[in-house]
mmCIF file of C-alpha atoms in Angstrom:
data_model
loop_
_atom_site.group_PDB
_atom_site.id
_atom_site.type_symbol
_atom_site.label_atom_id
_atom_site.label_comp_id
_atom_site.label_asym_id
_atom_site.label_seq_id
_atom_site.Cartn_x
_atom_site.Cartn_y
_atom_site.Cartn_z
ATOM 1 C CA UNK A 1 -47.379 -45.866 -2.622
ATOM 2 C CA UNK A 2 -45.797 -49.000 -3.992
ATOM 3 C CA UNK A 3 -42.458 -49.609 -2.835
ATOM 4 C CA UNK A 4 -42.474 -53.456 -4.371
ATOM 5 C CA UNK A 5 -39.959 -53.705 -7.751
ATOM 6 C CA UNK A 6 -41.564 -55.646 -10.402
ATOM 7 C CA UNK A 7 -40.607 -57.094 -13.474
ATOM 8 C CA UNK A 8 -41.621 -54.809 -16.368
ATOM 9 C CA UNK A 9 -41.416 -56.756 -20.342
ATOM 10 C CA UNK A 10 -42.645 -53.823 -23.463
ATOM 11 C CA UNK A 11 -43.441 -55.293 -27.326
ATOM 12 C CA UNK A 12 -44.610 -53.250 -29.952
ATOM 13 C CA UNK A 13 -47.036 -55.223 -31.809
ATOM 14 C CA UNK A 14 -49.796 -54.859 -34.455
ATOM 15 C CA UNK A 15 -53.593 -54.999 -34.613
ATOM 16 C CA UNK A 16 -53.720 -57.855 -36.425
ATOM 17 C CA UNK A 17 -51.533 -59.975 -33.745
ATOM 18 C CA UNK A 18 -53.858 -57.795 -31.033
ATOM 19 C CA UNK A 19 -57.010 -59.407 -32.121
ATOM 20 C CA UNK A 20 -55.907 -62.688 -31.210
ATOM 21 C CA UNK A 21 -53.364 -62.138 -28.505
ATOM 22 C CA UNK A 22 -56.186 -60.189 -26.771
ATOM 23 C CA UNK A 23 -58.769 -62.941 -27.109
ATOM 24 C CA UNK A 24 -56.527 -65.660 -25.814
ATOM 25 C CA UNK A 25 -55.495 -63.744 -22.483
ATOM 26 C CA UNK A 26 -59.463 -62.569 -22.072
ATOM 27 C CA UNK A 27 -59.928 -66.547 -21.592
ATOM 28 C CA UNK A 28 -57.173 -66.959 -19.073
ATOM 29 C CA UNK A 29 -57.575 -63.448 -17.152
ATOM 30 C CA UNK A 30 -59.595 -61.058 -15.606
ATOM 31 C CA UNK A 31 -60.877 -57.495 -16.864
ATOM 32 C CA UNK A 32 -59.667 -54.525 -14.741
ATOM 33 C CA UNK A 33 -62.243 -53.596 -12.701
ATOM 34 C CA UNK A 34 -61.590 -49.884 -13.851
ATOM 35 C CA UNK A 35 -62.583 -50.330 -16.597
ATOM 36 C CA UNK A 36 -66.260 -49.087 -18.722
ATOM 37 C CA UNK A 37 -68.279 -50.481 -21.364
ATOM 38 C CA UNK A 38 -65.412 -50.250 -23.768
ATOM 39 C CA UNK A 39 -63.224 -52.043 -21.789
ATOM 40 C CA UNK A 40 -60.573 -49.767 -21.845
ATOM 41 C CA UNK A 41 -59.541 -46.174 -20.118
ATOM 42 C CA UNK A 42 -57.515 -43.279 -21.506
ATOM 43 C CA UNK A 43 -54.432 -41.989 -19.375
ATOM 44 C CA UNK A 44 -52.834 -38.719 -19.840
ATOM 45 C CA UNK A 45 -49.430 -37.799 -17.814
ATOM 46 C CA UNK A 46 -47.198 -34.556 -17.755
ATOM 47 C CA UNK A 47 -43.301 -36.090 -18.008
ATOM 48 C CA UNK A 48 -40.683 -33.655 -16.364
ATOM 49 C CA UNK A 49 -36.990 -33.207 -17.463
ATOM 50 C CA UNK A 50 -34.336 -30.942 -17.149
ATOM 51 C CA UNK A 51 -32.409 -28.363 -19.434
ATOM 52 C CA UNK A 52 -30.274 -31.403 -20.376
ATOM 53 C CA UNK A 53 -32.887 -34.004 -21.179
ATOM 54 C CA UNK A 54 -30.942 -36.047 -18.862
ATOM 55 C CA UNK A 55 -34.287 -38.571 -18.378
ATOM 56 C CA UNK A 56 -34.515 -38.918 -22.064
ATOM 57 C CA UNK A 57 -30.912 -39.307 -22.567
ATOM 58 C CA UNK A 58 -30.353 -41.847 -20.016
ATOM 59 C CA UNK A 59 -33.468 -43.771 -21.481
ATOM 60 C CA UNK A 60 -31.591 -43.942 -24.843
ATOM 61 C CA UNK A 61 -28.236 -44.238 -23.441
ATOM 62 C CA UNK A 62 -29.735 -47.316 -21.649
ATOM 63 C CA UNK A 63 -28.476 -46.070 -18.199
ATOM 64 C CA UNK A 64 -29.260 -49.292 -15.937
ATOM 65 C CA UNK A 65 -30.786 -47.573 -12.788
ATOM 66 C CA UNK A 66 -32.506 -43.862 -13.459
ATOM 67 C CA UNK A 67 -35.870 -42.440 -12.241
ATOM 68 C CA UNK A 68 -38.420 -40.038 -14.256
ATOM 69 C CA UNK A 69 -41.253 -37.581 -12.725
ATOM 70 C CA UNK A 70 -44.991 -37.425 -14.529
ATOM 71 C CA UNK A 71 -48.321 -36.622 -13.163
ATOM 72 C CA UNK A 72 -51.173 -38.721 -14.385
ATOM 73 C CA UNK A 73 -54.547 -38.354 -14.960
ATOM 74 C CA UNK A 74 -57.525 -40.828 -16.244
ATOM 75 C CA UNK A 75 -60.542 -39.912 -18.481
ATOM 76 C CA UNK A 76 -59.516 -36.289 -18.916
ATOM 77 C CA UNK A 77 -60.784 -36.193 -15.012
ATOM 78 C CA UNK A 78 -59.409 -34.001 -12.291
ATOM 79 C CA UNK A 79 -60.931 -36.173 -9.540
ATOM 80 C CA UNK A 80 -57.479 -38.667 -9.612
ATOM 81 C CA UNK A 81 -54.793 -36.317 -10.057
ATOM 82 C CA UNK A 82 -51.106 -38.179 -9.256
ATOM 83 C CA UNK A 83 -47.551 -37.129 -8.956
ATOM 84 C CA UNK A 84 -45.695 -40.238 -9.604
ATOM 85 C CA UNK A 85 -41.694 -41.112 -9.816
ATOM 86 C CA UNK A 86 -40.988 -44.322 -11.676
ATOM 87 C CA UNK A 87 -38.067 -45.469 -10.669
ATOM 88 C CA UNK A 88 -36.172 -48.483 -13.068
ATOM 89 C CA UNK A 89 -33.302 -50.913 -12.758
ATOM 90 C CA UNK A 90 -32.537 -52.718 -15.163
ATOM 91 C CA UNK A 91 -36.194 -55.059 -15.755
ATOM 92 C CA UNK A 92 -37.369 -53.854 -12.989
ATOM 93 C CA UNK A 93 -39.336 -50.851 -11.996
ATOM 94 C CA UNK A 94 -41.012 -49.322 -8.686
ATOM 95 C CA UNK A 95 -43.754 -46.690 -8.971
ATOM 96 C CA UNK A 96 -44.283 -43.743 -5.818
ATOM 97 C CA UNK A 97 -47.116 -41.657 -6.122
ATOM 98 C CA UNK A 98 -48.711 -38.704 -4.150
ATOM 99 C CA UNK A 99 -52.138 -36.959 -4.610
ATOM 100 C CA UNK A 100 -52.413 -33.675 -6.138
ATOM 101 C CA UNK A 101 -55.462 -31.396 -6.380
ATOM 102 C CA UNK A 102 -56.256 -29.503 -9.876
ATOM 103 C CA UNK A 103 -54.705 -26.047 -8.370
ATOM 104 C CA UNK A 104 -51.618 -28.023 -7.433
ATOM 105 C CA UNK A 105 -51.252 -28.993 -10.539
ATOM 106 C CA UNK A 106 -51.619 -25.553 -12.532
ATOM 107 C CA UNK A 107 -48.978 -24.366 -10.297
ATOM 108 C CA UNK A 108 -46.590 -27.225 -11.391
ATOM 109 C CA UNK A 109 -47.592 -26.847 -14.473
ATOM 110 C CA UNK A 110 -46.021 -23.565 -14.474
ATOM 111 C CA UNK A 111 -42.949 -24.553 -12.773
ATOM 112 C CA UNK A 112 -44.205 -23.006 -8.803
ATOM 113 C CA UNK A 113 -43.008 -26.609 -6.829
ATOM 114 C CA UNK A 114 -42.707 -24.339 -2.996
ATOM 115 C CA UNK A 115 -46.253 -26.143 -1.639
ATOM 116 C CA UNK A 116 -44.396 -29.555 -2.253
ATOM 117 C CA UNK A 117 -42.808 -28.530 0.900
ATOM 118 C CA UNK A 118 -45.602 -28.460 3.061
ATOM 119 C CA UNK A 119 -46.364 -31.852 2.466
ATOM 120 C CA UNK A 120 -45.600 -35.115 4.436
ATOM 121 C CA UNK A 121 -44.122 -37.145 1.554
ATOM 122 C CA UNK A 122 -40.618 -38.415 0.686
ATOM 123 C CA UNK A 123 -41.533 -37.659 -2.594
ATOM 124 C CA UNK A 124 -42.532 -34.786 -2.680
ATOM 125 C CA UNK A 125 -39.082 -33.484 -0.922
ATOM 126 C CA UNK A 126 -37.229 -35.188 -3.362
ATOM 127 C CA UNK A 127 -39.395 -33.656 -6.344
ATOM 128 C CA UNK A 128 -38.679 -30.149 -5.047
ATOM 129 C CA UNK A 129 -34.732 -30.797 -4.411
ATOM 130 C CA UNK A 130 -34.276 -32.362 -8.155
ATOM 131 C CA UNK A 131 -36.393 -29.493 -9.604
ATOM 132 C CA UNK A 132 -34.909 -26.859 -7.912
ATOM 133 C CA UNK A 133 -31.384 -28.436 -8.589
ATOM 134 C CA UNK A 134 -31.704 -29.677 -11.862
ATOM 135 C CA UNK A 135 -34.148 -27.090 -13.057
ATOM 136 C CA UNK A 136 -37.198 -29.653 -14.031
ATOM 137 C CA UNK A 137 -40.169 -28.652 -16.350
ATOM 138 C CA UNK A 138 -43.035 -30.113 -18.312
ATOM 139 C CA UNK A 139 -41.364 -31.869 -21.066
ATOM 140 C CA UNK A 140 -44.373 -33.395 -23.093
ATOM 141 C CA UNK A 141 -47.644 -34.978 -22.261
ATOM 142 C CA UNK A 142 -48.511 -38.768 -23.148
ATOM 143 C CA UNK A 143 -51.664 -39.864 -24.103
ATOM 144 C CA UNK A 144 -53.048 -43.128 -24.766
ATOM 145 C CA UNK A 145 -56.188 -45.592 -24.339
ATOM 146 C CA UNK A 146 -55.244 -48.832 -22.255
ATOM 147 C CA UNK A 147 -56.452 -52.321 -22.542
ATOM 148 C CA UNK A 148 -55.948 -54.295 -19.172
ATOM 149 C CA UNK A 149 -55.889 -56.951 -17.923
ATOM 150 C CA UNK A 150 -55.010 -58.637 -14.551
ATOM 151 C CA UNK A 151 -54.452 -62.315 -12.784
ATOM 152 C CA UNK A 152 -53.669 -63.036 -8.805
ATOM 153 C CA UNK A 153 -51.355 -65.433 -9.543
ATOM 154 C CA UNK A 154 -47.641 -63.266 -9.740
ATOM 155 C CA UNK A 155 -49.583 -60.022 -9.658
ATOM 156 C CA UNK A 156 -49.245 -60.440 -13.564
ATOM 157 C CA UNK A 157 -50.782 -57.561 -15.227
ATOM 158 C CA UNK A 158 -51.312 -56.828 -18.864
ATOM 159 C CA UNK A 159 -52.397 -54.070 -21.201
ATOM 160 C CA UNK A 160 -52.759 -53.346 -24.245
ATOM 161 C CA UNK A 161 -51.556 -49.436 -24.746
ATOM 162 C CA UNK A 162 -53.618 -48.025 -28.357
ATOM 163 C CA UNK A 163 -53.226 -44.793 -29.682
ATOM 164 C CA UNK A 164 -50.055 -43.382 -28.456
ATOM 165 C CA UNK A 165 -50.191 -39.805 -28.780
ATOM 166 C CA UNK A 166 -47.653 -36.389 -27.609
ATOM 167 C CA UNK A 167 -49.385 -33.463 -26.866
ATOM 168 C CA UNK A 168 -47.544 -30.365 -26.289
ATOM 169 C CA UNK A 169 -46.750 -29.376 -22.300
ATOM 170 C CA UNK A 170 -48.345 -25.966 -23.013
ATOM 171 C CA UNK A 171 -51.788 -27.659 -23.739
ATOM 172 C CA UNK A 172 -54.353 -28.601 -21.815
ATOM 173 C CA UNK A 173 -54.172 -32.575 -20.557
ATOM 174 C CA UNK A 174 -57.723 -32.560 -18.938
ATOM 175 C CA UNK A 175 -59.379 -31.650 -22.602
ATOM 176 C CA UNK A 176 -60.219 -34.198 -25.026
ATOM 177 C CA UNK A 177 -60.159 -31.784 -27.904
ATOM 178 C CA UNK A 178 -56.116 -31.002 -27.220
ATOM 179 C CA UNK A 179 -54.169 -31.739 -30.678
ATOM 180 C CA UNK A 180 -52.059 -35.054 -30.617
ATOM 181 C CA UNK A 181 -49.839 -36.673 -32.820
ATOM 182 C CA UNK A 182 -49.608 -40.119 -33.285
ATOM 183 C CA UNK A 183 -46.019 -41.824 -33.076
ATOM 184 C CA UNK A 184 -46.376 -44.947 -34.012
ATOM 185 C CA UNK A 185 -47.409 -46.869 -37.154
ATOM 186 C CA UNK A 186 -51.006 -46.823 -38.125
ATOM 187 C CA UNK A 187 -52.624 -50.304 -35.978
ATOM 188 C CA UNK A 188 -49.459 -50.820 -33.958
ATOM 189 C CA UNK A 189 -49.492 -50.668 -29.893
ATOM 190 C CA UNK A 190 -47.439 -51.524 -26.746
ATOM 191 C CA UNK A 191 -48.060 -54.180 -24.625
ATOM 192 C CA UNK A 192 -47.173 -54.186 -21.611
ATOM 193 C CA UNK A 193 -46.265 -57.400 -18.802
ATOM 194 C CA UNK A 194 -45.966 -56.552 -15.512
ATOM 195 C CA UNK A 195 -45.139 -59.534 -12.378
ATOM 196 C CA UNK A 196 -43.759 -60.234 -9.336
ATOM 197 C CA UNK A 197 -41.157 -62.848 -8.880
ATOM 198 C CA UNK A 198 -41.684 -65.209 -11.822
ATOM 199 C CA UNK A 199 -44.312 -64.983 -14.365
ATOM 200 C CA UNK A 200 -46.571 -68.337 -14.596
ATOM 201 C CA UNK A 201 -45.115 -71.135 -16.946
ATOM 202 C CA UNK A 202 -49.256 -70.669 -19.143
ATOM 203 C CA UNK A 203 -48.046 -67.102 -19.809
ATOM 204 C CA UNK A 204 -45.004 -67.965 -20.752
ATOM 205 C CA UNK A 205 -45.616 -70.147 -23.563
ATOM 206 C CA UNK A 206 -48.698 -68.025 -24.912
ATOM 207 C CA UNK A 207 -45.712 -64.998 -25.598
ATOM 208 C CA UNK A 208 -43.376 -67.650 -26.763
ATOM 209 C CA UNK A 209 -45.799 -69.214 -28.981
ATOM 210 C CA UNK A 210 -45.951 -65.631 -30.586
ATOM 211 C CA UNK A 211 -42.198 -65.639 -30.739
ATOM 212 C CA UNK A 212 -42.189 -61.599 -29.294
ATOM 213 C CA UNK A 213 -39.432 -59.524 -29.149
ATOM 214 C CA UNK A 214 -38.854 -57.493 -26.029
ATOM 215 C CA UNK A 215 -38.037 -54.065 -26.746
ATOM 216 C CA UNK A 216 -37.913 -50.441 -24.832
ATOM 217 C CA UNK A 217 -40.964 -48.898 -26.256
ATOM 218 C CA UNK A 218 -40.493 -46.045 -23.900
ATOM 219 C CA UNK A 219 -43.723 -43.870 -24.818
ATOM 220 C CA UNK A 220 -41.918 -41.024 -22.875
ATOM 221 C CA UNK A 221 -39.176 -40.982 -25.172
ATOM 222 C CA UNK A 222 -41.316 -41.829 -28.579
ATOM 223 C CA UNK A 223 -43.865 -39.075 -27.497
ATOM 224 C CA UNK A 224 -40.310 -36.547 -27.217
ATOM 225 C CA UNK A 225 -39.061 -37.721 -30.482
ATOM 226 C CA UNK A 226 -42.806 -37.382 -32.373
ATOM 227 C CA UNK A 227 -43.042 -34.157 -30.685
ATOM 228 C CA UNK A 228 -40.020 -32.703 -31.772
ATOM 229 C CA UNK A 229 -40.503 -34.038 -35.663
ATOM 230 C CA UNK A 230 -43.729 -32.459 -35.683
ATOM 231 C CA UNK A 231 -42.574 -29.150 -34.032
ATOM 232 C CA UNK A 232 -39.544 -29.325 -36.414
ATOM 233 C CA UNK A 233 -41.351 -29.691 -39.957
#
């Protein structure tokens, strides 16, 4: 459990600006060390919300402090199964996160949160209490291939997020053959830049050199919206 905030910067950018942007911080950082051959990993996670979409609205409402509930998987694997609240303020954020076993999950799947009761978390209490009160359910799954990379110095970490898809809550996350839809342009990612306290002056002037623009880029909410269009037409 990380109880640590850290700064959190998003930038949708395209391949073309990836292919160099990606070789330049390969000279100055470190590969995750979870990682494969392809240097990258694919993460899946279940996003919860209420009747009211009130973690989507506050998202686009740009509600300063606000917290959202998804359980995340890697590599279509039930061997790392997490139930995670990210909690934001402002350009910060804070991650909790408890273990889950694949049964645990079905049952949240289908709404059944009573075993969160039984277990010696903060989190989970507070899970059960919002979806009880609030009436919380699978809203849409998030799928995606990350690109990381990571430096002591500031904790900085990096990634390059490819292939933003939704998948439908009804279908299965830990199959690679579920049917996603991508939501953003053909090429175009999210990178990500996550520190503590200050990020170092060298990365710095690589992003200014490259004259970014900061932006949302809340796959959550893109994944909602995609879902929805598709769904809709």
């Amino acid at each position: 459990m990380n109880n640590a905030y850290r700064h959190e910067l998003k930038f949708v950018i395209s391949g073309s600006l990836y292919q160099e942007l990606s070789r330049v911080l390969a000279a100055m950082m470190e590969r995750d060390s979870h990682v494969g051959s392809t240097g990258s990993y694919n993460i899946r996670s279940l996003y919860f919300d209420d009747l009211y979409r009130t973690a989507y609205q506050e998202k686009i409402d740009g509600v300063e402090i606000r917290r959202k509930y998804r359980i995340r998987i890697y590599n279509y694997s039930d061997s790392v199964i997490s139930l995670e609240c990210k909690h934001k303020n402002g350009s910060y954020i804070r991650k909790e996160e408890i273990p889950l076993s694949r049964e645990e999950y079905e049952r949240m799947r289908n709404c059944d949160y009573s075993f969160l009761l039984h277990k010696d978390s903060p989190l989970a209490g507070e899970f059960f209490i919002d979806a009880r009160t609030n009436l919380l359910r699978p809203a849409v799954i998030v799928d995606y291939d990350r690109e990381p990379f990571v430096h002591p110095v500031g904790t900085v970490r990096i990634t390059f997020d490819k292939n933003l898809q939704a998948i439908s809550p009804e279908d299965d996350i830990f199959s690679p053959q579920s049917p996603g839809f991508s939501v953003l342009a053909p090429g175009e990612m999210i990178l990500e830049v996550k520190f503590t306290g200050k990020l170092p002056e060298k990365f710095r002037r690589v992003f200014k050199s490259y004259a970014l623009t900061q932006c949302s880029a809340s796959k959550f909410c893109l994944c909602v919206d995609g879902l929805e269009h598709i769904l809709n037409h």
